[in-house]
Amino acid sequence: MKKFLKIIGIVLIFFIAILVAIPFVLESKIDTIVQNYADENLNADLSFDDISLSLISSFPQAEVSIENLKVINRAPFAGESLAIAKSISFEMGMMQLLKGTEDPLEINEIIANELLLVIKTNKTGAVNYDIVKESETTTETPTETESSAGFSFDIDNYELNNSAFTYIDETSNMAFYLTEINHKGTGIFSGGKSELDTNTDANVSFVMDSTSYLNNTHIKLDALIDLDLEQQKYTFKENKAYINALPLEFDGYIQLVEAGQQIDISFKNPGSTFKDFLAIIPEAYAKDVAEVNTTGNFSFTGIVKGLVSEETIPTLDINLLSENASFKFPQLPKSVKNIGIDVSVKNTTGNVDDTFVNIDKLNFQIDEDIFKAEASIKNLTKNMLVAAKLDGSLNLANITKAYPVELDNELSGILKANISTSFDMDAIETNAYQRIKSVGNVSLSNFVFSSDDILNPIQINKADLSFKPGTVSLNSFDALTGKSDFSATGTINNLLGFMLSDKNLEGNFNLNSNTFALSDFMSEDTVTTETETSTNNKSNETAAIAEALKIPAFLDCTITANAKTVIYDNLNLKNVKGQLVIKDQTASLNNMTTDIFNGQLGITGNVSTKGEKPTFNMKLGMQNFDISQSFSDLEMLKALAPIAKVLQGKFNSTIDISGLLDDSLSPDLSTISGSALAKILTDKVDTSNSPLLTSLDSKLDFIDFDGLNLKDIVANLSFENGNVSVKPFSINYKDIPIEISGSHSFTNVMNYSAVLQVPAKYLGSEVNRLIGKINDSEVSNLTVPITANIGGTFTSPNIKTDLTSGVTSLTKQLVEIEKQKLIGQGKDKVKDLLSGLVGGSSNTTKTDSTATTTDETTKQTTEDKVKEGVGSILGGLLGGSKKSNTNKTQDSTKN
């Protein structure tokens, strides 16, 4: 006996050793089978991280597990995922592992975890699941062909855990999503007849033509299905389903036939109270349904019967009915009563285009407000035809007091409607207004509207619309938002397109306002960045760093505006009139006029916030602007001409300018370019706050800048890349013309020159004495060009002049003329010297040596006089104090 037990123990150990060893021997074989199958049969790329075989945990079966399986499409869906699974396990008999690689494997159980399956049809009609290669012509027998497939299935158990299914059809603009799928079934898939017991739990969403019909609706199905595999008929029995919390019982069958699938299924709700209807509503919007008090009945029945094929669908007869119903949530103060519902979905022909929905009754009452609606929807799959009628009033604030819906913004206001409408969706999409037949009136009062597309909520005090075929008239509109108030009248072209589709709001409006702040009508985009907070040892902390203003994308309208005050940045524009066209996130201003800086401003151009950076392109006409105020308050003008703020009076200007705007829609000065033409209407200058003029005053002693004559001066500017270029222009100080030109940067770095044609009489008493001795009218009118080169900045200027060299040259020439007279030079030579001076020559005139007979004593005396004269003149100019105008006149008449 002991020997027998020992033999049995040895056999068991040997058997266990074989079970442990077999996987290491066979894993490469399984890998080869799977990879060969993919290469030979799939027009897609199959990959996985690991494949393993276990004989012990699943004994007496063998279990093959594949980790991170991926099936990736090739063209025309190249790179897109068809299927991804975290893990898939297959269970089979051990003898299956001993078959050759060309023999089929019989799979008994499949379990998939976190499987994502995406089925897609693109706009050309191509499908991503057609990945099986076409069979090549072969002489193999059917048995051989079937064997080459590699797998066969005889499944008695399968599971899908935490999986998802997506179906997208771009040809019909439809998407269907199943998420959080947990599904399992037990049964036998072989033999003539068998039974399958399934349990399904999932969330379903359905979207068609941008309309969401189901949004994450919870469904549950427990179904016992008879399988007649020979007839390919699947009969449902003892089945119960749930849509959210609404129970449904159904029976019938689905049978696969040559033309498609034959369906005969009927369903009904087993209860009959109105609480069953509330159970349809998603749990997120219907809390504590179990506690709600209801009256009235409710029924939900349906029959789906017929052939599903490429040409037909089953006939439909689905009905939802409720009479004299009411409900009240215990935690809310108000109830909804006198509820009547009669809705049906029907198709009597099997032609998909003949499906229609009738809402014969949808009535309810809250307090004294009664609301009634009816509608019909036809031609669902093509150009949908809609006819509807609304009649009643509703206090919007009562919605949340009667139903526990969670809204982003609290509703308020009174809605009154009496309107009938009929239209087709193509008319909505193409703005074919003549096919939109709407008649009636809608009014709204004390309503607050907020949206992600606007910065501040809009309080609509009153809005009154009347509908006529093809047009909607805005009879009155009175609203507030932020700091702004406005009233409007006009026409709206596509109100239904804006409300029912993704169309922009189109219309023409007359707008009046007392105060209109532009920033109140901009949308707010928050830009975030990742920062690191060292004090709390936190990383990747998101912080808001900027709020960019955007022109709302949904506006496509023309506004004729009349506003008493418009606030833009730090400017208050008065009596604003003109036309504003808003389209494609661009605001175009046409012939806009306003009063500002005690003058008038005309604006034509546009602002666009469509791109990554807002842009602007404007033509500005300024008339009678207050110079000091405008060049102090308007950053753009301050950058163009910083010196202008010292002027007292008015100016006219035209400016063509374009560039980028910052997040607050103010010009980014480093990006602007354009040109400006300005005419000064003043003759007053205040030098007290100008370091530049003060410095010039000290360098040019003979000019008092407070006395400059600037009236009617025209300056021509151009600017680009942060620099302003000034074309040459002239100003006058008494009888001294001054030509100015050059450039400066927006950082106020200057590169200017001022050329002064200075009469000799302003250059000191010594020059005037020499001119008096010469006693010639041409010399008396002599001018000397003096250049002032201006650098540095407007607050810290650096000025250099050639005054010293100019005076020195002039003095030498005058002394030379006097010298020639003293030595008796001929009149012709003196005349030549005078011509040189009057002609503006700054070089000493050379004498003809053959015409000069000079006594050495006389020559030395003359040279001494030259030195004495130059020293006296320069000393007076550079060392003396500025003289009054009276003294200057006296100096000019001496000698």
CSV table of N, CA and C in Angstrom, one decimal, residues 189-194 226-234 255-257:
chain,number,residue,atom,x,y,z
A,189,PHE,N,-22.9,28.0,-28.0
A,189,PHE,CA,-23.2,28.6,-29.4
A,189,PHE,C,-23.1,27.5,-30.5
A,190,SER,N,-23.1,26.3,-30.1
A,190,SER,CA,-23.0,25.2,-31.1
A,190,SER,C,-24.2,24.3,-30.9
A,191,GLY,N,-24.5,23.5,-31.9
A,191,GLY,CA,-25.7,22.6,-31.8
A,191,GLY,C,-26.8,23.3,-32.4
A,192,GLY,N,-28.0,22.6,-32.5
A,192,GLY,CA,-29.1,23.1,-33.2
A,192,GLY,C,-29.8,24.2,-32.4
A,193,LYS,N,-30.2,23.9,-31.1
A,193,LYS,CA,-30.9,24.9,-30.3
A,193,LYS,C,-30.2,25.0,-29.0
A,194,SER,N,-30.2,26.2,-28.4
A,194,SER,CA,-29.6,26.4,-27.1
A,194,SER,C,-30.2,27.6,-26.5
A,226,ASP,N,-33.5,32.4,-26.6
A,226,ASP,CA,-33.5,31.1,-27.2
A,226,ASP,C,-32.7,31.2,-28.5
A,227,LEU,N,-31.7,30.4,-28.7
A,227,LEU,CA,-30.9,30.4,-29.9
A,227,LEU,C,-31.3,29.2,-30.8
A,228,ASP,N,-31.8,29.5,-32.0
A,228,ASP,CA,-32.0,28.5,-33.0
A,228,ASP,C,-31.0,28.7,-34.1
A,229,LEU,N,-29.8,28.1,-33.9
A,229,LEU,CA,-28.7,28.4,-34.8
A,229,LEU,C,-28.9,27.9,-36.2
A,230,GLU,N,-29.7,26.9,-36.4
A,230,GLU,CA,-30.0,26.3,-37.7
A,230,GLU,C,-30.8,27.3,-38.5
A,231,GLN,N,-31.9,27.9,-37.9
A,231,GLN,CA,-32.7,28.9,-38.5
A,231,GLN,C,-32.2,30.4,-38.3
A,232,GLN,N,-31.1,30.5,-37.5
A,232,GLN,CA,-30.6,31.8,-37.2
A,232,GLN,C,-31.6,32.7,-36.6
A,233,LYS,N,-32.4,32.2,-35.7
A,233,LYS,CA,-33.5,32.9,-35.1
A,233,LYS,C,-33.2,33.0,-33.6
A,234,TYR,N,-33.4,34.3,-33.0
A,234,TYR,CA,-33.1,34.5,-31.7
A,234,TYR,C,-34.3,35.1,-31.0
A,255,GLN,N,-34.5,37.4,-36.5
A,255,GLN,CA,-34.1,36.3,-37.3
A,255,GLN,C,-33.3,36.8,-38.5
A,256,LEU,N,-32.1,36.2,-38.7
A,256,LEU,CA,-31.3,36.5,-39.9
A,256,LEU,C,-31.8,35.8,-41.1
A,257,VAL,N,-32.1,36.7,-42.1
A,257,VAL,CA,-32.5,36.1,-43.4
A,257,VAL,C,-31.6,36.6,-44.5
